CSV table of C-alpha atoms in Angstrom, one decimal:
chain,number,residue,atom,x,y,z
A,1,GLN,CA,-14.3,-15.0,0.3
A,2,VAL,CA,-12.6,-11.6,0.4
A,3,GLN,CA,-9.0,-11.6,-0.9
A,4,VAL,CA,-6.4,-9.1,-1.7
A,5,VAL,CA,-3.2,-9.7,-3.7
A,6,GLU,CA,-0.3,-7.3,-3.6
A,7,SER,CA,2.3,-7.1,-6.3
A,8,GLY,CA,5.0,-4.8,-7.7
A,9,GLY,CA,7.7,-4.9,-5.1
A,10,GLY,CA,11.3,-5.3,-5.8
A,11,LEU,CA,14.9,-4.2,-5.1
A,12,VAL,CA,15.7,-0.6,-6.1
A,13,GLN,CA,18.3,1.9,-5.4
A,14,PRO,CA,17.7,5.0,-3.3
A,15,GLY,CA,16.0,7.7,-5.3
A,16,GLU,CA,14.2,5.3,-7.6
A,17,SER,CA,10.5,4.6,-7.9
A,18,LEU,CA,8.2,1.6,-7.7
A,19,ARG,CA,4.4,1.2,-8.2
A,20,LEU,CA,2.6,-1.3,-6.0
A,21,SER,CA,-0.7,-2.8,-7.0
A,22,CYS,CA,-3.3,-4.6,-4.9
A,23,ALA,CA,-6.2,-6.5,-6.6
A,24,ALA,CA,-9.2,-7.1,-4.4
A,25,SER,CA,-12.0,-9.6,-4.8
A,26,GLY,CA,-15.1,-10.8,-2.9
A,27,LEU,CA,-16.2,-7.3,-1.8
A,28,ILE,CA,-17.9,-4.3,-3.2
A,29,PHE,CA,-14.6,-2.6,-3.8
A,30,GLY,CA,-15.8,0.8,-4.6
A,31,THR,CA,-17.5,1.2,-1.2
A,32,TYR,CA,-14.4,0.5,0.9
A,33,THR,CA,-11.6,2.7,2.2
A,34,MET,CA,-8.4,1.0,1.1
A,35,GLU,CA,-5.2,1.2,3.1
A,36,TRP,CA,-1.6,0.4,2.5
A,37,TYR,CA,0.5,-0.7,5.5
A,38,ARG,CA,4.1,-1.6,5.8
A,39,GLN,CA,6.2,-3.6,8.2
A,40,GLY,CA,9.9,-3.0,8.2
A,41,PRO,CA,12.5,-5.3,9.8
A,42,GLY,CA,12.1,-5.4,13.5
A,43,LYS,CA,9.3,-2.8,13.3
A,44,GLN,CA,5.6,-2.8,13.9
A,45,ARG,CA,3.2,-2.6,11.1
A,46,GLU,CA,2.3,1.0,10.3
A,47,LEU,CA,-0.3,2.7,8.2
A,48,VAL,CA,1.3,4.4,5.2
A,49,ALA,CA,-1.6,5.7,3.2
A,50,SER,CA,-5.3,5.3,2.7
A,51,ILE,CA,-8.0,6.3,0.2
A,52,THR,CA,-11.7,6.6,0.8
A,53,SER,CA,-14.4,5.6,-1.6
A,54,GLY,CA,-14.7,9.2,-2.5
A,55,GLY,CA,-11.0,9.6,-3.2
A,56,ASN,CA,-9.9,11.4,-0.1
A,57,THR,CA,-6.4,10.4,0.9
A,58,TYR,CA,-4.2,10.2,3.9
A,59,TYR,CA,-0.4,9.8,4.2
A,60,VAL,CA,1.9,9.2,7.1
A,61,ASP,CA,4.3,12.2,7.4
A,62,SER,CA,7.3,10.2,6.4
A,63,VAL,CA,6.0,9.6,2.9
A,64,LYS,CA,4.1,12.8,2.2
A,65,GLY,CA,5.2,14.3,-1.1
A,66,ARG,CA,6.8,11.0,-2.2
A,67,PHE,CA,4.0,8.5,-2.3
A,68,THR,CA,0.7,8.7,-4.1
A,69,ILE,CA,-2.2,6.3,-3.4
A,70,SER,CA,-4.9,5.9,-6.1
A,71,ARG,CA,-7.6,3.5,-7.0
A,72,ASP,CA,-9.4,2.1,-10.1
A,73,ASN,CA,-12.8,0.9,-9.1
A,74,THR,CA,-13.4,-0.6,-12.5
A,75,LYS,CA,-10.4,-3.0,-11.9
A,76,ASN,CA,-11.0,-3.5,-8.1
A,77,THR,CA,-7.4,-2.3,-7.7
A,78,VAL,CA,-5.6,0.2,-5.4
A,79,TYR,CA,-2.1,1.5,-6.2
A,80,LEU,CA,0.8,3.0,-4.3
A,81,GLN,CA,3.2,5.0,-6.4
A,82,MET,CA,6.4,5.4,-4.5
A,83,ARG,CA,9.0,7.9,-5.6
A,84,SER,CA,12.4,9.1,-4.2
A,85,LEU,CA,12.6,5.9,-2.3
A,86,LYS,CA,14.8,5.7,0.8
A,87,PRO,CA,16.4,2.8,2.6
A,88,GLU,CA,14.0,3.4,5.5
A,89,ASP,CA,11.1,2.6,3.1
A,90,THR,CA,12.4,-1.0,3.1
A,91,ALA,CA,9.5,-3.2,4.3
A,92,VAL,CA,6.8,-5.7,3.3
A,93,TYR,CA,3.9,-3.7,2.0
A,94,TYR,CA,0.3,-4.9,2.6
A,95,CYS,CA,-3.0,-3.6,1.4
A,96,HIS,CA,-6.1,-3.8,3.5
A,97,PRO,CA,-9.8,-2.9,3.2
A,98,LEU,CA,-10.8,-0.9,6.2
A,99,GLY,CA,-13.5,-2.8,8.2
A,100,ARG,CA,-12.2,-6.2,7.2
A,101,PRO,CA,-9.8,-7.0,10.1
A,102,ASN,CA,-9.0,-10.5,8.9
A,103,THR,CA,-8.3,-9.6,5.3
A,104,TRP,CA,-4.6,-9.4,4.6
A,105,GLY,CA,-2.6,-10.6,1.6
A,106,GLN,CA,0.9,-12.0,1.6
A,107,GLY,CA,2.4,-8.6,1.0
A,108,THR,CA,5.0,-7.5,-1.4
A,109,GLN,CA,8.7,-6.9,-0.4
A,110,VAL,CA,10.2,-3.5,-1.2
A,111,THR,CA,14.0,-3.3,-0.6
A,112,VAL,CA,15.8,0.0,-1.1
A,113,SER,CA,19.5,-0.4,-1.0
A,114,SER,CA,22.6,0.7,-2.9
């Protein structure tokens, strides 16, 4: 059974940082492109960043220069380092292995507020 478990969210002030983690199991992690999505209040889920098995990365324009996605294949874990957080980054963040449409975790809540 393929599972992903997100962690690391919390309440922070604007300008602060957080690092999210996602531990995956039940799949050959190193062969998958891993994605981070988010869903803000009243918004649709959007792709925030992704990283291929070879380490190529993608970022949505709104987070470029502030967020960094990385992976540790020895730990079956993908990370999202978030810096200079803004209130509009407030959302539930989910990780997802590309090609596994039914594999979603419970997400981790990120709230950016003063």
